[in-house]
């Protein structure tokens, strides 16, 4: 006879088993950037190349966030064969549009306006930023091609297989990066080559791994329209756009602080390790979608978000310890040892960022299930407002640039989370909603 504890264990969703492969996938995916950073920083200009590459990647990511909500949309509408086909068509169409916009922004006049005038980068950083922004145009479209294959595996709870292609990508990047350095194929353009080739193989591997799950998609008499999928994705993507815009704004604040040619590389080196784990923390949203709670019982996923964010936030701090910091930042990333204390301070300022991101992602998952994506936009608007206010205050107070980024990101994320949850609670109290499941069914 089963005890109450046994029954409880069987009924409790295994969040960690579902989340761990997704977090590993997202973290390893983002770790490609610090790996190729060693290729960029060994070229003429040193860490200034890295700062330029980081700025162009931030802008590329900002454009790509017009598809930020596509994975959520795919988990909601892509369960059937017809729904998946509609979802894939929307994804590829958005990918073509975003890639075309990026190509147009690479025109020299537009590129100078973006990097030189708007962001305020010094010429030594503006040149590699504009150059790599053009080189990553094909990479942008590859990311959109990958999304439908990932979604079909997420919907089948095959998160382990979905992460396999990305892990193979990071392993290949880890092998290629030192090989490029040994072959003296260094500089920002070679860094983009080192980044793009493994992504292409990742897309091919994802397509192959997704084949069995595509074949098992059930046929449905009805299917969501492309317009319905696009309109669901739009608010979430606008929110993602605002998040990506924050990276550009932070770069502009740091560029206007004292010693930008020291502070920008120091901040981006620390962010190169903090951003991957923070991106992994965003996968809490998929956990909420896969195991939909009621609004009265969302504390379990909230506690999981806090725990997952805390664990992820500790990982980058290992690299500021003596020995590891010398190996990674000085030997691999070609950092001047004089600037190592600046990187350590920046890393400490970013320590709580993954926790803040995980809690925000849990709230965004609840908003998606409730069919209230506009609350996500409200939260992200507050995020940007907080970034602007906090950055302006810190700049006025003369705070060092390597601290500005971490402080602004943490404050902005907390403000975004508070706004979203207050709006959700107000909506629930006024009119208790029925939560939508990823099958487009109803839970309450």
XYZ file of C-alpha atoms in Angstrom:
444
model
C 0.000 0.000 0.000
C 1.400 3.379 -1.039
C 2.059 5.990 1.604
C 1.028 9.615 1.346
C 4.661 10.567 0.694
C 4.834 8.129 -2.227
C 1.668 9.538 -3.747
C 2.960 13.067 -3.280
C 6.255 12.176 -4.963
C 4.419 10.725 -7.942
C 2.208 13.758 -8.290
C 5.035 16.291 -7.939
C 6.333 17.335 -11.365
C 10.025 16.727 -11.916
C 10.959 20.300 -12.784
C 14.676 19.639 -12.567
C 14.627 16.758 -15.063
C 12.772 18.919 -17.588
C 14.671 22.143 -16.832
C 18.271 20.907 -16.594
C 18.694 20.003 -20.302
C 17.045 23.281 -21.343
C 19.263 25.324 -19.026
C 22.326 23.424 -20.209
C 21.294 24.012 -23.806
C 20.702 27.735 -23.298
C 23.854 28.213 -21.218
C 26.105 26.272 -23.585
C 24.522 28.084 -26.533
C 25.415 31.458 -25.057
C 28.867 30.199 -24.007
C 29.807 30.165 -27.682
C 30.350 33.916 -27.428
C 33.021 33.908 -24.696
C 34.711 31.003 -26.500
C 35.010 32.888 -29.773
C 35.986 35.988 -27.795
C 39.512 34.609 -27.549
C 39.665 34.585 -31.357
C 38.477 38.198 -31.542
C 40.694 39.548 -28.760
C 43.883 38.084 -30.234
C 43.563 40.156 -33.384
C 44.932 43.643 -33.908
C 43.226 45.829 -31.293
C 43.059 43.146 -28.598
C 40.066 43.345 -26.192
C 38.699 46.323 -28.164
C 37.719 43.788 -30.832
C 35.798 41.892 -28.178
C 33.913 45.019 -27.131
C 33.010 45.666 -30.784
C 31.908 42.057 -31.328
C 29.812 42.198 -28.143
C 28.047 45.355 -29.344
C 27.266 43.906 -32.779
C 26.020 40.671 -31.191
C 23.809 42.722 -28.881
C 22.281 44.527 -31.855
C 21.877 41.276 -33.802
C 20.141 39.754 -30.784
C 17.924 42.807 -30.436
C 16.706 42.379 -34.020
C 16.278 38.638 -33.487
C 13.967 39.224 -30.556
C 11.118 39.890 -32.985
C 10.933 36.113 -32.752
C 11.444 36.101 -28.982
C 7.995 34.666 -28.298
C 8.103 32.015 -31.030
C 9.113 29.124 -28.766
C 6.246 29.965 -26.397
C 3.878 30.279 -29.373
C 5.081 26.942 -30.734
C 4.480 25.222 -27.392
C 0.968 26.652 -27.327
C -0.076 26.166 -30.972
C 2.335 23.668 -32.549
C 1.128 20.411 -30.986
C -0.669 19.190 -34.111
C 0.647 18.682 -37.640
C -1.444 21.527 -39.032
C -0.590 23.861 -36.168
C 3.119 23.085 -36.538
C 3.059 23.839 -40.264
C 1.419 27.195 -39.628
C 3.895 27.938 -36.848
C 6.879 27.029 -39.045
C 5.639 29.299 -41.842
C 5.326 32.238 -39.428
C 8.790 31.563 -37.998
C 10.574 31.457 -41.365
C 8.716 34.542 -42.623
C 9.767 36.524 -39.553
C 13.312 35.233 -39.969
C 13.505 36.535 -43.538
C 12.179 39.953 -42.527
C 14.591 40.309 -39.600
C 17.567 39.201 -41.697
C 16.694 41.732 -44.410
C 16.449 44.548 -41.840
C 19.858 43.625 -40.429
C 21.375 43.654 -43.913
C 19.974 47.147 -44.549
C 21.400 48.421 -41.256
C 24.851 47.268 -42.380
C 24.991 50.058 -44.973
C 27.993 52.160 -43.826
C 26.007 55.341 -43.127
C 23.409 53.464 -41.063
C 26.089 51.458 -39.260
C 27.996 54.624 -38.281
C 24.770 56.217 -37.047
C 24.053 53.177 -34.861
C 27.464 52.432 -33.407
C 29.234 55.775 -33.601
C 26.517 58.341 -32.982
C 23.685 56.555 -31.158
C 25.710 54.229 -28.915
C 28.711 56.553 -28.815
C 31.428 53.941 -29.310
C 34.963 55.234 -29.827
C 36.340 54.546 -33.344
C 38.583 51.756 -32.035
C 35.458 49.794 -31.015
C 33.030 51.085 -33.670
C 35.001 49.584 -36.586
C 34.981 45.931 -35.395
C 31.345 46.332 -34.297
C 30.177 47.420 -37.766
C 32.323 44.800 -39.488
C 31.028 41.868 -37.435
C 27.424 43.085 -37.651
C 27.579 42.584 -41.414
C 29.284 39.207 -41.064
C 26.526 37.848 -38.780
C 23.684 38.387 -41.280
C 23.596 34.656 -42.301
C 23.872 33.648 -38.640
C 20.686 35.557 -37.868
C 18.615 33.449 -40.264
C 20.137 30.197 -38.998
C 18.765 30.934 -35.541
C 15.227 31.233 -36.941
C 15.546 28.013 -38.954
C 16.441 26.161 -35.743
C 13.375 27.225 -33.733
C 10.698 24.870 -35.208
C 12.909 21.806 -34.726
C 13.499 22.719 -31.088
C 9.816 23.361 -30.445
C 8.664 19.969 -31.687
C 11.118 18.292 -29.284
C 10.074 20.521 -26.375
C 6.437 19.600 -26.963
C 7.400 15.918 -26.821
C 9.271 16.570 -23.522
C 12.462 15.452 -25.315
C 14.460 18.275 -23.816
C 17.527 16.053 -23.486
C 17.651 15.415 -27.230
C 16.859 19.036 -27.982
C 19.903 20.083 -25.965
C 22.172 17.507 -27.589
C 22.612 19.456 -30.829
C 23.529 22.623 -28.923
C 25.997 20.760 -26.692
C 27.675 19.364 -29.804
C 27.817 22.918 -31.137
C 29.563 24.236 -28.040
C 32.027 21.338 -28.060
C 32.880 22.051 -31.698
C 33.272 25.765 -30.928
C 35.536 24.892 -27.991
C 37.726 22.838 -30.323
C 37.768 25.362 -33.162
C 38.544 28.458 -31.049
C 42.057 27.404 -29.960
C 42.710 25.953 -33.419
C 41.908 29.315 -34.974
C 44.266 30.973 -32.499
C 47.070 28.487 -33.248
C 46.574 29.051 -36.981
C 46.715 32.827 -36.400
C 43.201 33.108 -37.882
C 42.289 35.770 -35.365
C 40.341 39.012 -35.245
C 36.627 39.871 -35.246
C 35.801 38.384 -38.670
C 37.434 35.042 -37.890
C 35.529 35.059 -34.600
C 32.248 35.262 -36.553
C 33.351 32.356 -38.778
C 34.214 30.338 -35.678
C 30.756 31.134 -34.284
C 28.693 30.562 -37.445
C 30.035 27.232 -38.725
C 29.059 25.240 -35.582
C 25.599 26.881 -35.606
C 25.018 25.597 -39.134
C 25.880 22.078 -38.001
C 23.637 22.532 -34.953
C 20.672 23.347 -37.207
C 21.347 20.229 -39.309
C 21.623 18.055 -36.178
C 18.403 19.543 -34.741
C 16.550 18.752 -37.963
C 17.754 15.146 -37.837
C 16.888 14.692 -34.145
C 13.421 16.202 -34.650
C 12.400 13.807 -37.461
C 10.755 11.122 -35.300
C 8.720 13.699 -33.374
C 7.605 15.447 -36.557
C 6.356 12.108 -37.864
C 4.317 11.548 -34.685
C 2.456 14.848 -34.769
C -1.252 14.132 -34.622
C -3.609 15.340 -37.311
C -6.274 17.849 -36.304
C -9.380 19.043 -38.085
C -8.662 22.626 -37.004
C -5.501 24.678 -36.883
C -4.542 28.131 -35.634
C -4.172 30.757 -38.309
C -0.866 32.434 -39.103
C -2.395 35.695 -37.884
C -3.336 34.143 -34.539
C 0.189 32.804 -34.021
C 1.762 36.095 -35.075
C -0.443 38.151 -32.764
C 0.331 35.845 -29.824
C 4.048 36.125 -30.563
C 4.015 39.902 -31.076
C 3.603 41.108 -27.464
C 6.155 38.599 -26.192
C 8.582 39.625 -28.931
C 8.139 43.300 -28.149
C 9.022 42.448 -24.577
C 12.112 40.605 -25.809
C 13.019 43.575 -27.975
C 12.906 45.842 -24.943
C 15.165 43.440 -23.041
C 17.662 43.396 -25.901
C 17.511 47.171 -26.149
C 18.742 47.307 -22.569
C 22.108 45.908 -23.670
C 22.508 48.756 -26.154
C 21.486 51.305 -23.520
C 23.906 49.907 -20.965
C 26.707 50.058 -23.510
C 25.837 53.708 -24.106
C 25.932 54.487 -20.361
C 29.265 52.717 -19.847
C 30.712 54.403 -22.954
C 29.915 57.763 -21.331
C 31.437 56.868 -17.969
C 35.108 57.346 -17.146
C 37.710 55.246 -19.031
C 35.304 53.527 -21.475
C 38.135 51.697 -23.255
C 38.902 49.919 -19.962
C 35.400 49.635 -18.533
C 33.588 48.318 -21.636
C 35.907 45.307 -22.170
C 35.886 44.565 -18.418
C 32.081 44.621 -18.274
C 31.632 42.521 -21.417
C 34.160 39.935 -20.248
C 32.210 39.501 -16.993
C 28.896 39.558 -18.855
C 30.253 36.903 -21.217
C 29.928 34.401 -18.367
C 26.920 35.906 -16.557
C 24.737 36.231 -19.669
C 24.842 32.499 -20.586
C 23.646 31.375 -17.149
C 21.042 34.170 -17.084
C 19.817 32.955 -20.469
C 19.607 29.468 -19.020
C 17.439 30.881 -16.232
C 14.889 32.075 -18.802
C 14.023 28.407 -19.428
C 11.955 28.504 -16.248
C 9.249 29.862 -18.560
C 9.163 26.523 -20.446
C 8.889 24.696 -17.103
C 5.760 26.682 -16.267
C 4.292 25.915 -19.705
C 5.098 22.206 -19.467
C 3.723 21.862 -15.905
C 0.937 24.466 -15.757
C 0.129 25.438 -12.169
C -2.993 27.146 -10.973
C -2.524 30.736 -9.917
C -3.168 29.659 -6.336
C -0.357 27.091 -6.509
C 2.366 28.958 -8.341
C 4.625 29.046 -5.278
C 6.181 25.705 -6.210
C 7.467 26.991 -9.548
C 8.482 30.269 -7.882
C 10.593 28.408 -5.322
C 12.119 26.378 -8.131
C 12.918 29.592 -10.039
C 14.687 31.053 -6.988
C 16.724 27.893 -6.430
C 17.638 27.463 -10.096
C 18.627 31.122 -10.441
C 20.795 30.982 -7.318
C 22.680 27.897 -8.517
C 23.217 29.378 -11.973
C 24.336 32.706 -10.492
C 27.137 31.038 -8.523
C 28.778 29.463 -11.574
C 30.405 32.610 -13.092
C 31.831 33.580 -9.694
C 34.163 30.580 -9.819
C 36.083 32.352 -12.580
C 37.029 35.295 -10.358
C 38.924 32.994 -7.986
C 42.724 33.120 -8.110
C 44.076 30.713 -10.669
C 40.891 30.355 -12.696
C 40.701 34.115 -13.239
C 44.279 34.186 -14.516
C 43.687 31.211 -16.792
C 40.402 32.411 -18.299
C 40.593 36.194 -18.388
C 44.336 36.783 -18.836
C 45.566 33.763 -20.784
C 42.484 32.870 -22.830
C 40.835 36.285 -23.220
C 44.089 38.256 -23.497
C 43.096 40.685 -20.726
C 45.734 43.052 -19.381
C 46.372 41.848 -15.777
C 46.016 45.452 -14.616
C 42.309 45.315 -15.553
C 41.530 42.004 -13.816
C 40.185 43.720 -10.647
C 37.704 45.614 -12.840
C 36.382 42.323 -14.246
C 36.066 40.805 -10.768
C 34.018 43.760 -9.549
C 31.785 43.566 -12.626
C 31.243 39.825 -12.015
C 30.186 40.449 -8.417
C 27.735 43.133 -9.552
C 26.172 40.565 -11.929
C 25.923 37.738 -9.365
C 22.197 38.212 -8.622
C 21.211 38.761 -12.246
C 20.347 35.069 -12.998
C 18.106 34.918 -9.900
C 16.212 38.019 -11.029
C 15.845 36.598 -14.543
C 14.545 33.223 -13.302
C 11.834 34.848 -11.165
C 10.837 37.111 -14.050
C 10.604 34.097 -16.396
C 8.296 32.302 -13.952
C 5.927 35.261 -13.963
C 6.046 35.475 -17.761
C 5.112 31.794 -17.965
C 2.011 32.438 -15.843
C 1.110 35.411 -18.028
C 1.397 33.268 -21.178
C -0.812 30.535 -19.721
C -3.388 33.111 -18.714
C -3.415 34.538 -22.243
C -2.237 37.936 -20.936
C 0.982 38.640 -22.903
C 0.402 42.383 -22.598
C 1.376 42.145 -18.928
C 4.776 40.929 -20.147
C 5.157 44.090 -22.230
C 4.195 46.214 -19.220
C 6.911 44.507 -17.202
C 9.525 45.012 -19.917
C 8.575 48.683 -20.309
C 9.215 49.088 -16.596
C 12.514 47.245 -17.100
C 13.658 49.817 -19.673
C 12.425 52.752 -17.593
C 14.319 51.432 -14.567
C 17.458 50.910 -16.670
C 17.274 54.511 -17.919
C 16.650 55.985 -14.472
C 19.213 53.860 -12.671
C 21.845 54.338 -15.371
C 21.353 58.107 -15.361
C 21.642 58.281 -11.576
C 24.750 56.083 -11.484
C 26.358 58.085 -14.285
C 25.622 61.326 -12.446
C 27.111 59.912 -9.237
C 30.292 58.984 -11.100
C 29.956 55.227 -10.501
C 32.502 53.171 -12.446
C 31.267 51.756 -15.753
C 32.008 48.140 -14.814
C 29.435 48.430 -11.991
C 26.722 50.244 -13.945
C 25.708 47.231 -16.037
C 25.180 44.745 -13.207
C 23.328 47.202 -10.962
C 21.009 48.333 -13.762
C 20.211 44.777 -14.912
C 19.311 43.594 -11.405
C 17.203 46.656 -10.574
C 15.479 46.523 -13.960
C 14.638 42.818 -13.659
C 13.197 43.260 -10.166
C 11.069 46.200 -11.299
C 9.853 44.214 -14.312
C 8.902 41.227 -12.151
C 7.056 43.354 -9.603
C 5.076 45.129 -12.329
C 4.088 41.907 -14.111
C 3.007 40.081 -10.958
C 1.019 43.028 -9.617
C -0.865 43.303 -12.914
C -1.511 39.544 -12.998
C -2.781 39.565 -9.428
C -5.060 42.515 -10.182
C -6.441 40.726 -13.257
C -6.986 37.498 -11.330
C -8.810 39.252 -8.492
C -11.012 41.149 -10.945
C -11.814 38.168 -13.203
C -10.229 34.783 -12.436
C -8.995 33.497 -15.829
C -8.903 29.990 -17.169
C -5.335 28.893 -17.707
C -4.482 27.704 -21.193
C -2.465 24.536 -21.485
C 0.163 24.001 -24.165
C -2.418 21.758 -25.862
C -4.669 24.823 -26.152
C -7.004 23.142 -23.687
C -8.253 24.538 -20.404
C -7.041 23.696 -16.939
C -9.393 25.440 -14.542
